[in-house]
Amino acid sequence: MHTRFSEEDIAFRDEVRAFLKKAWLDNTELQAKVGALSTMREGMIEWQKALNAQGWIAPNWPVEHGGTGWSVTQSFIWDSERALAGAPSVMPFGLIMVAPVIIAYGNDAQKAKFLPRILASEDWWCQGYSEPGAGSDLASLKTKAELDGDDYVINGSKIWTTYAQYADWIFCLVRTDNSGRKQEGITFLLIDMKSPGVTVRPIETIDGFHHLNEVFFDNVRVPVENRIGEEGKGWTYAKSLLVHERLSIAEVADSKRGLAEVRELARQEVNGGQPLLNDPLFAKRLTDTEIELMALEYTELRALAAIAEGKEPGPESSLLKLQGTEVQQAVQELRMDAAGYYSQTLQGDLGPDQLGHAFADYAQKQYFRGRASSIYGGSNEVQKNITAKYVLGL
Amino acid sequence: MDFNLSEEQALIRDSIERFVAENYEFDKRNATVAMEHGFSSAHWQQFAELGWLSIPFAEEHGGFGGGHVDTMVIMHEFGKGLVAEPYLPTVILFGGLLQAGGSQALQADLLPQLIGGQLQGAFAYLERQSRYALSDISTRAVKEGNDWVLNGEKTVVLNAGAAQKIIVAARASGEQTDEAGITLFMVDAGDSGIDATYYRMTDGQEAANLRLTDVKAEAVIGAAGEGFGLMQQVIGDAILAVAANALGAMEALNAQTLEYCKTREQFGVAIGSFQALQHRMVDMFQACENQRSLLFRAVCAADAQSDDAQRSLHALKVMTGKAGRHIGGEAIQLHGGMGMTDELSVGFYVKRLMIINTLFGDMDYHQQKFIDLVNRPPAEAGASARPEAA
């Protein structure tokens, strides 16, 4: 048992740092693009293309499809250094969520068609799982797909669809059969968002942004060749995907950076002539979170090491999702509290000099946006149910 | 990066597991704890024969030359079985100090005896007023000719009753809470100047308060006046050891509680079918995994002597206290009335966890140390936030 870096690891870390400096830290134009909502899509595509040119866009893929073949230590180094540099992760829908399913269950034509375009960020993907009547109880979904010649005809709607307004493709769970258990009769389809009959309705959220949508399907024709695997097996495929999704949701490296930022902010904020950081109650809460994050970091490394030995990431990934999102929310709360009463102001177009505070608006928006993390990817209560059933055997 | 045990470590684990299965069933454990000094000397001889007492010591003195992972494996298994033999006071604390600061002659004399199972030891570092502050020492050491003479009182000395030799922390110079001036002395437990008051800890192990009147030290451990660093180093190792012990106890409590909830029926169904209880058991499982992760982290950081070692050690001790109290409290609650009785081992495990929380500083003490460490200004902190090792 050890966690030492080898000489190769240290050489790799230096290579990562050099890349991040050139592609991100020195590229302030790109940082500005990614940071502003109006240019986020363009900025993210540019960033992902830079990662692809470096060959580092898909660490979680098998090497033959464009993965990096990194060791657990190398993945850890990449993610830690990326987060420390403040560089974004990738948009997960194509690279992390649908690609593993296409690789595992898709046919050769589908792999050839979709995987290179995902690597090159030529398609923007979104996820069509939840429905107005199917949230935590995902398997009760009703969006209907009926076979008509060589096409499925889709009718229904999907909700909470992140960045559907930008998407070229959506991967969907649809119902092809109502006769058996609700988990049966679900089929996994890839749908072109430009198909006639697809409409997107924006949903404004409590953080003041537009990232969520409702997607409607009105007699949308989808060729059978866009079906992944067998009809009626979609639930099985999706479940294996959810494990990957939950691992990626933990966002440990980003929480580490967020916590370090909060510590610096609390050093600068003054409370009764003293840095907020010296307030014993604030320091207690900050370090409660830090200690939990230190544990989580190793829980994740243990899971990754198990995967590297050829074991599948199991139901334990539920715990990573659960605790990862709890820590994210704790960091967001601390950041908001550090901003004091300014955290409840709306900055709008005012500059920090006019408002009187530099990070309050961001802190407040992050707090509200972050409430979603314990709801999406299977609510945290559902994760506890899963852990109770599959890990504890209850 | 590798979280697997070596073949040798797996063998040690398996042999302790067998020992626990054969000797530590509930009634047998109660009989062992009721013995003089709270443990079985026959078991201790078995430990010696199986080589367990040799693990942390250098090969030149007949040791195995093991590291922190080896000690972790042993203490973890002992924790699962709630083993009563004094491995912590004799091997980790007394033996650890002897190895870190004893003269070559003293090591050559005493370590083979310890490894052979003939020598029991203890470490007297606490005092009535000290709470968790290691440097708060009023016991005085005065040089008279070539001898050091000790006067004062040490409290809650684990294994003092069975020990033939005791290492005592005393003040050779400086003010009562100064780190400088603390010196460690070897004394003979049979010295006529030692007046001992014996009592039991809540988990059955024996401890004592020792009043020292003109006790002549047999040897100085480490350099005179520089005992504090030595204490800190060995207590750091001891924190890793007790945290591993706590992990074993938490696993045992979680397993028992889970089993109970699967079999205990109320309202016509197993109580484990209730979601309110299921979620609480998931929280217990999660607390245990958090503690395991920090244990691995702190052990690997200590072995690698990384920049993260001290921070990880404090974090581990905080989590050990928190998780221990959480799991202990829930285990009693979920066992209902049965959790309140001495007819199950639940209460004994909980008591062990509560003792471990108070050993070497409780969760609040270590969180304050953690805060002091991480809140230093970045320039002063020195250590880079960038990972040099995972």
PDB file of C-alpha atoms in Angstrom, chain B residues 108-326:
ATOM      1  CA  ALA B 108      20.114  -4.292  22.689  1.00  0.00           C
ATOM      2  CA  ASP B 109      19.175  -5.159  26.267  1.00  0.00           C
ATOM      3  CA  LEU B 110      15.428  -4.487  26.262  1.00  0.00           C
ATOM      4  CA  LEU B 111      14.079  -4.912  22.728  1.00  0.00           C
ATOM      5  CA  PRO B 112      14.837  -8.653  22.489  1.00  0.00           C
ATOM      6  CA  GLN B 113      13.056  -9.123  25.844  1.00  0.00           C
ATOM      7  CA  LEU B 114      10.059  -7.160  24.593  1.00  0.00           C
ATOM      8  CA  ILE B 115       9.947  -9.075  21.313  1.00  0.00           C
ATOM      9  CA  GLY B 116      10.265 -12.337  23.222  1.00  0.00           C
ATOM     10  CA  GLY B 117       7.239 -11.480  25.353  1.00  0.00           C
ATOM     11  CA  GLN B 118       9.119 -11.262  28.676  1.00  0.00           C
ATOM     12  CA  LEU B 119       9.009  -7.478  29.013  1.00  0.00           C
ATOM     13  CA  GLN B 120       5.919  -5.313  29.461  1.00  0.00           C
ATOM     14  CA  GLY B 121       6.208  -1.536  29.276  1.00  0.00           C
ATOM     15  CA  ALA B 122       4.214   1.653  29.763  1.00  0.00           C
ATOM     16  CA  PHE B 123       4.481   5.345  28.930  1.00  0.00           C
ATOM     17  CA  ALA B 124       3.538   7.905  31.606  1.00  0.00           C
ATOM     18  CA  TYR B 125       2.915  11.263  29.917  1.00  0.00           C
ATOM     19  CA  LEU B 126      -0.390  12.644  31.264  1.00  0.00           C
ATOM     20  CA  GLU B 127      -0.912  14.680  34.436  1.00  0.00           C
ATOM     21  CA  ARG B 128      -3.979  15.805  36.389  1.00  0.00           C
ATOM     22  CA  GLN B 129      -3.966  19.293  34.886  1.00  0.00           C
ATOM     23  CA  SER B 130      -2.661  18.515  31.408  1.00  0.00           C
ATOM     24  CA  ARG B 131      -5.849  17.557  29.555  1.00  0.00           C
ATOM     25  CA  TYR B 132      -4.536  16.942  26.003  1.00  0.00           C
ATOM     26  CA  ALA B 133      -1.582  19.362  26.046  1.00  0.00           C
ATOM     27  CA  LEU B 134       1.482  17.140  25.761  1.00  0.00           C
ATOM     28  CA  SER B 135       3.821  19.873  26.947  1.00  0.00           C
ATOM     29  CA  ASP B 136       1.943  20.625  30.190  1.00  0.00           C
ATOM     30  CA  ILE B 137       4.288  18.750  32.523  1.00  0.00           C
ATOM     31  CA  SER B 138       4.970  19.637  36.146  1.00  0.00           C
ATOM     32  CA  THR B 139       6.717  16.423  37.236  1.00  0.00           C
ATOM     33  CA  ARG B 140      10.267  17.586  37.963  1.00  0.00           C
ATOM     34  CA  ALA B 141      13.552  15.913  37.098  1.00  0.00           C
ATOM     35  CA  VAL B 142      16.586  17.171  39.019  1.00  0.00           C
ATOM     36  CA  LYS B 143      20.161  16.086  38.404  1.00  0.00           C
ATOM     37  CA  GLU B 144      21.885  14.910  41.617  1.00  0.00           C
ATOM     38  CA  GLY B 145      25.442  13.901  40.869  1.00  0.00           C
ATOM     39  CA  ASN B 146      25.193  11.464  37.975  1.00  0.00           C
ATOM     40  CA  ASP B 147      21.548  10.623  38.666  1.00  0.00           C
ATOM     41  CA  TRP B 148      18.275  12.136  37.566  1.00  0.00           C
ATOM     42  CA  VAL B 149      15.709  12.159  40.375  1.00  0.00           C
ATOM     43  CA  LEU B 150      11.991  12.434  39.585  1.00  0.00           C
ATOM     44  CA  ASN B 151       9.175  13.877  41.706  1.00  0.00           C
ATOM     45  CA  GLY B 152       5.537  14.395  40.728  1.00  0.00           C
ATOM     46  CA  GLU B 153       2.413  12.561  39.628  1.00  0.00           C
ATOM     47  CA  LYS B 154       1.488  10.956  36.280  1.00  0.00           C
ATOM     48  CA  THR B 155      -2.093   9.942  35.479  1.00  0.00           C
ATOM     49  CA  VAL B 156      -3.951   7.357  33.369  1.00  0.00           C
ATOM     50  CA  VAL B 157      -0.839   5.294  32.646  1.00  0.00           C
ATOM     51  CA  LEU B 158      -2.068   2.368  30.546  1.00  0.00           C
ATOM     52  CA  ASN B 159      -0.605  -1.046  31.437  1.00  0.00           C
ATOM     53  CA  ALA B 160       1.322   0.357  34.435  1.00  0.00           C
ATOM     54  CA  GLY B 161       0.270  -2.671  36.492  1.00  0.00           C
ATOM     55  CA  ALA B 162       1.848  -5.261  34.211  1.00  0.00           C
ATOM     56  CA  ALA B 163       4.851  -3.171  33.136  1.00  0.00           C
ATOM     57  CA  GLN B 164       8.326  -3.888  34.503  1.00  0.00           C
ATOM     58  CA  LYS B 165       9.713  -0.706  32.935  1.00  0.00           C
ATOM     59  CA  ILE B 166       8.018   2.669  32.504  1.00  0.00           C
ATOM     60  CA  ILE B 167       9.089   5.666  30.440  1.00  0.00           C
ATOM     61  CA  VAL B 168       8.179   8.888  32.250  1.00  0.00           C
ATOM     62  CA  ALA B 169       7.919  12.371  30.715  1.00  0.00           C
ATOM     63  CA  ALA B 170       9.273  14.894  33.212  1.00  0.00           C
ATOM     64  CA  ARG B 171      10.459  18.482  33.200  1.00  0.00           C
ATOM     65  CA  ALA B 172      14.211  19.028  33.510  1.00  0.00           C
ATOM     66  CA  SER B 173      13.934  22.778  32.867  1.00  0.00           C
ATOM     67  CA  GLY B 174      11.583  25.554  31.727  1.00  0.00           C
ATOM     68  CA  GLU B 175       8.040  26.629  32.586  1.00  0.00           C
ATOM     69  CA  GLN B 176       5.173  24.179  33.069  1.00  0.00           C
ATOM     70  CA  THR B 177       3.887  24.302  29.454  1.00  0.00           C
ATOM     71  CA  ASP B 178       7.208  24.811  27.607  1.00  0.00           C
ATOM     72  CA  GLU B 179       8.055  22.263  24.945  1.00  0.00           C
ATOM     73  CA  ALA B 180      11.762  22.681  25.621  1.00  0.00           C
ATOM     74  CA  GLY B 181      13.025  21.105  28.817  1.00  0.00           C
ATOM     75  CA  ILE B 182      10.868  17.997  28.680  1.00  0.00           C
ATOM     76  CA  THR B 183      12.925  14.842  29.091  1.00  0.00           C
ATOM     77  CA  LEU B 184      11.982  11.168  28.888  1.00  0.00           C
ATOM     78  CA  PHE B 185      13.304   8.814  31.560  1.00  0.00           C
ATOM     79  CA  MET B 186      13.283   5.056  31.947  1.00  0.00           C
ATOM     80  CA  VAL B 187      12.326   3.988  35.455  1.00  0.00           C
ATOM     81  CA  ASP B 188      11.908   0.582  37.035  1.00  0.00           C
ATOM     82  CA  ALA B 189       8.254  -0.101  37.782  1.00  0.00           C
ATOM     83  CA  GLY B 190       9.254  -1.774  41.056  1.00  0.00           C
ATOM     84  CA  ASP B 191      11.036   1.319  42.401  1.00  0.00           C
ATOM     85  CA  SER B 192      10.027   1.893  46.031  1.00  0.00           C
ATOM     86  CA  GLY B 193       9.418   5.592  45.286  1.00  0.00           C
ATOM     87  CA  ILE B 194       6.466   4.800  43.012  1.00  0.00           C
ATOM     88  CA  ASP B 195       3.081   4.754  44.693  1.00  0.00           C
ATOM     89  CA  ALA B 196       0.478   3.423  42.259  1.00  0.00           C
ATOM     90  CA  THR B 197      -3.309   3.713  42.341  1.00  0.00           C
ATOM     91  CA  TYR B 198      -4.819   1.167  39.960  1.00  0.00           C
ATOM     92  CA  TYR B 199      -8.184   1.280  38.214  1.00  0.00           C
ATOM     93  CA  ARG B 200      -9.878   0.003  35.091  1.00  0.00           C
ATOM     94  CA  MET B 201     -10.839   1.884  31.956  1.00  0.00           C
ATOM     95  CA  THR B 202     -14.413   1.555  30.653  1.00  0.00           C
ATOM     96  CA  ASP B 203     -13.358  -1.177  28.192  1.00  0.00           C
ATOM     97  CA  GLY B 204     -11.660  -3.247  30.910  1.00  0.00           C
ATOM     98  CA  GLN B 205      -8.004  -2.370  30.365  1.00  0.00           C
ATOM     99  CA  GLU B 206      -5.981  -1.466  33.421  1.00  0.00           C
ATOM    100  CA  ALA B 207      -4.490   1.962  34.099  1.00  0.00           C
ATOM    101  CA  ALA B 208      -2.890   3.702  37.070  1.00  0.00           C
ATOM    102  CA  ASN B 209      -1.985   7.028  38.577  1.00  0.00           C
ATOM    103  CA  LEU B 210       1.661   7.022  39.673  1.00  0.00           C
ATOM    104  CA  ARG B 211       2.982   9.249  42.428  1.00  0.00           C
ATOM    105  CA  LEU B 212       6.771   9.507  42.097  1.00  0.00           C
ATOM    106  CA  THR B 213       8.827  10.431  45.173  1.00  0.00           C
ATOM    107  CA  ASP B 214      12.585  10.682  44.649  1.00  0.00           C
ATOM    108  CA  VAL B 215      12.555   8.027  41.932  1.00  0.00           C
ATOM    109  CA  LYS B 216      15.982   7.509  40.383  1.00  0.00           C
ATOM    110  CA  ALA B 217      15.909   7.238  36.579  1.00  0.00           C
ATOM    111  CA  GLU B 218      17.715   4.256  35.077  1.00  0.00           C
ATOM    112  CA  ALA B 219      18.320   5.960  31.747  1.00  0.00           C
ATOM    113  CA  VAL B 220      17.497   9.014  29.656  1.00  0.00           C
ATOM    114  CA  ILE B 221      15.594   8.304  26.430  1.00  0.00           C
ATOM    115  CA  GLY B 222      16.762  10.724  23.737  1.00  0.00           C
ATOM    116  CA  ALA B 223      18.612  13.914  24.613  1.00  0.00           C
ATOM    117  CA  ALA B 224      17.964  15.691  27.921  1.00  0.00           C
ATOM    118  CA  GLY B 225      15.521  18.586  27.415  1.00  0.00           C
ATOM    119  CA  GLU B 226      14.472  17.355  23.992  1.00  0.00           C
ATOM    120  CA  GLY B 227      11.858  14.775  24.843  1.00  0.00           C
ATOM    121  CA  PHE B 228       8.948  16.657  23.316  1.00  0.00           C
ATOM    122  CA  GLY B 229       9.878  15.950  19.697  1.00  0.00           C
ATOM    123  CA  LEU B 230      10.345  12.287  20.506  1.00  0.00           C
ATOM    124  CA  MET B 231       6.937  12.132  22.204  1.00  0.00           C
ATOM    125  CA  GLN B 232       5.283  13.814  19.239  1.00  0.00           C
ATOM    126  CA  GLN B 233       6.865  11.403  16.794  1.00  0.00           C
ATOM    127  CA  VAL B 234       5.866   8.254  18.680  1.00  0.00           C
ATOM    128  CA  ILE B 235       2.407   9.594  19.536  1.00  0.00           C
ATOM    129  CA  GLY B 236       1.955  10.282  15.817  1.00  0.00           C
ATOM    130  CA  ASP B 237       2.613   6.586  15.180  1.00  0.00           C
ATOM    131  CA  ALA B 238       0.283   5.698  18.050  1.00  0.00           C
ATOM    132  CA  ILE B 239      -2.528   7.792  16.537  1.00  0.00           C
ATOM    133  CA  LEU B 240      -2.257   5.767  13.320  1.00  0.00           C
ATOM    134  CA  ALA B 241      -2.353   2.592  15.404  1.00  0.00           C
ATOM    135  CA  VAL B 242      -5.433   3.498  17.458  1.00  0.00           C
ATOM    136  CA  ALA B 243      -7.217   4.782  14.357  1.00  0.00           C
ATOM    137  CA  ALA B 244      -6.709   1.367  12.750  1.00  0.00           C
ATOM    138  CA  ASN B 245      -8.016  -0.209  15.948  1.00  0.00           C
ATOM    139  CA  ALA B 246     -11.064   2.068  15.810  1.00  0.00           C
ATOM    140  CA  LEU B 247     -11.728   1.117  12.195  1.00  0.00           C
ATOM    141  CA  GLY B 248     -11.878  -2.546  13.184  1.00  0.00           C
ATOM    142  CA  ALA B 249     -14.282  -1.727  16.023  1.00  0.00           C
ATOM    143  CA  MET B 250     -16.505   0.363  13.736  1.00  0.00           C
ATOM    144  CA  GLU B 251     -16.645  -2.410  11.139  1.00  0.00           C
ATOM    145  CA  ALA B 252     -17.643  -4.888  13.832  1.00  0.00           C
ATOM    146  CA  LEU B 253     -20.383  -2.568  15.137  1.00  0.00           C
ATOM    147  CA  ASN B 254     -21.738  -1.934  11.655  1.00  0.00           C
ATOM    148  CA  ALA B 255     -21.800  -5.649  10.863  1.00  0.00           C
ATOM    149  CA  GLN B 256     -23.585  -6.498  14.115  1.00  0.00           C
ATOM    150  CA  THR B 257     -26.113  -3.712  13.705  1.00  0.00           C
ATOM    151  CA  LEU B 258     -26.854  -4.712  10.131  1.00  0.00           C
ATOM    152  CA  GLU B 259     -27.302  -8.341  11.123  1.00  0.00           C
ATOM    153  CA  TYR B 260     -29.595  -7.353  13.982  1.00  0.00           C
ATOM    154  CA  CYS B 261     -31.769  -5.169  11.743  1.00  0.00           C
ATOM    155  CA  LYS B 262     -32.106  -7.999   9.219  1.00  0.00           C
ATOM    156  CA  THR B 263     -33.315 -10.466  11.829  1.00  0.00           C
ATOM    157  CA  ARG B 264     -35.168  -8.423  14.462  1.00  0.00           C
ATOM    158  CA  GLU B 265     -38.869  -8.274  13.615  1.00  0.00           C
ATOM    159  CA  GLN B 266     -41.404  -5.649  14.694  1.00  0.00           C
ATOM    160  CA  PHE B 267     -44.809  -4.855  13.200  1.00  0.00           C
ATOM    161  CA  GLY B 268     -44.507  -8.205  11.422  1.00  0.00           C
ATOM    162  CA  VAL B 269     -41.401  -7.361   9.367  1.00  0.00           C
ATOM    163  CA  ALA B 270     -37.629  -7.111   9.790  1.00  0.00           C
ATOM    164  CA  ILE B 271     -36.851  -3.622  11.106  1.00  0.00           C
ATOM    165  CA  GLY B 272     -34.168  -3.336   8.388  1.00  0.00           C
ATOM    166  CA  SER B 273     -37.000  -2.962   5.880  1.00  0.00           C
ATOM    167  CA  PHE B 274     -37.815   0.494   7.268  1.00  0.00           C
ATOM    168  CA  GLN B 275     -36.371   3.295   5.160  1.00  0.00           C
ATOM    169  CA  ALA B 276     -35.725   5.496   8.197  1.00  0.00           C
ATOM    170  CA  LEU B 277     -33.387   2.811   9.560  1.00  0.00           C
ATOM    171  CA  GLN B 278     -31.883   1.963   6.153  1.00  0.00           C
ATOM    172  CA  HIS B 279     -30.735   5.530   5.614  1.00  0.00           C
ATOM    173  CA  ARG B 280     -29.215   5.637   9.079  1.00  0.00           C
ATOM    174  CA  MET B 281     -27.262   2.459   8.347  1.00  0.00           C
ATOM    175  CA  VAL B 282     -26.031   3.965   5.073  1.00  0.00           C
ATOM    176  CA  ASP B 283     -24.782   6.945   7.102  1.00  0.00           C
ATOM    177  CA  MET B 284     -22.961   4.538   9.453  1.00  0.00           C
ATOM    178  CA  PHE B 285     -21.402   2.751   6.475  1.00  0.00           C
ATOM    179  CA  GLN B 286     -20.341   6.069   5.004  1.00  0.00           C
ATOM    180  CA  ALA B 287     -18.793   7.233   8.289  1.00  0.00           C
ATOM    181  CA  CYS B 288     -16.763   4.032   8.407  1.00  0.00           C
ATOM    182  CA  GLU B 289     -15.555   4.419   4.791  1.00  0.00           C
ATOM    183  CA  ASN B 290     -14.561   8.039   5.484  1.00  0.00           C
ATOM    184  CA  GLN B 291     -12.456   6.921   8.398  1.00  0.00           C
ATOM    185  CA  ARG B 292     -10.885   4.109   6.347  1.00  0.00           C
ATOM    186  CA  SER B 293     -10.007   6.552   3.556  1.00  0.00           C
ATOM    187  CA  LEU B 294      -8.325   8.958   5.971  1.00  0.00           C
ATOM    188  CA  LEU B 295      -6.508   6.067   7.624  1.00  0.00           C
ATOM    189  CA  PHE B 296      -5.080   4.947   4.271  1.00  0.00           C
ATOM    190  CA  ARG B 297      -4.233   8.549   3.463  1.00  0.00           C
ATOM    191  CA  ALA B 298      -2.449   9.214   6.760  1.00  0.00           C
ATOM    192  CA  VAL B 299      -0.612   5.874   6.755  1.00  0.00           C
ATOM    193  CA  CYS B 300       0.636   6.346   3.175  1.00  0.00           C
ATOM    194  CA  ALA B 301       1.627   9.957   3.920  1.00  0.00           C
ATOM    195  CA  ALA B 302       3.535   8.867   7.043  1.00  0.00           C
ATOM    196  CA  ASP B 303       5.364   6.107   5.169  1.00  0.00           C
ATOM    197  CA  ALA B 304       6.261   8.549   2.363  1.00  0.00           C
ATOM    198  CA  GLN B 305       7.062  11.356   4.881  1.00  0.00           C
ATOM    199  CA  SER B 306       5.057  13.646   2.593  1.00  0.00           C
ATOM    200  CA  ASP B 307       4.092  17.289   3.182  1.00  0.00           C
ATOM    201  CA  ASP B 308       0.551  16.100   3.756  1.00  0.00           C
ATOM    202  CA  ALA B 309       1.451  13.819   6.704  1.00  0.00           C
ATOM    203  CA  GLN B 310       0.715  16.142   9.633  1.00  0.00           C
ATOM    204  CA  ARG B 311      -2.511  17.506   8.149  1.00  0.00           C
ATOM    205  CA  SER B 312      -3.695  13.987   7.351  1.00  0.00           C
ATOM    206  CA  LEU B 313      -2.894  12.809  10.873  1.00  0.00           C
ATOM    207  CA  HIS B 314      -5.027  15.532  12.485  1.00  0.00           C
ATOM    208  CA  ALA B 315      -7.825  14.924   9.975  1.00  0.00           C
ATOM    209  CA  LEU B 316      -7.726  11.200  10.743  1.00  0.00           C
ATOM    210  CA  LYS B 317      -7.976  11.743  14.489  1.00  0.00           C
ATOM    211  CA  VAL B 318     -10.907  14.134  14.054  1.00  0.00           C
ATOM    212  CA  MET B 319     -12.738  11.663  11.814  1.00  0.00           C
ATOM    213  CA  THR B 320     -11.943   8.763  14.147  1.00  0.00           C
ATOM    214  CA  GLY B 321     -13.630  10.616  16.985  1.00  0.00           C
ATOM    215  CA  LYS B 322     -16.586  11.758  14.910  1.00  0.00           C
ATOM    216  CA  ALA B 323     -17.239   8.504  13.103  1.00  0.00           C
ATOM    217  CA  GLY B 324     -16.697   6.509  16.280  1.00  0.00           C
ATOM    218  CA  ARG B 325     -19.224   8.506  18.235  1.00  0.00           C
ATOM    219  CA  HIS B 326     -21.715   8.488  15.366  1.00  0.00           C
TER     220      HIS B 326
END
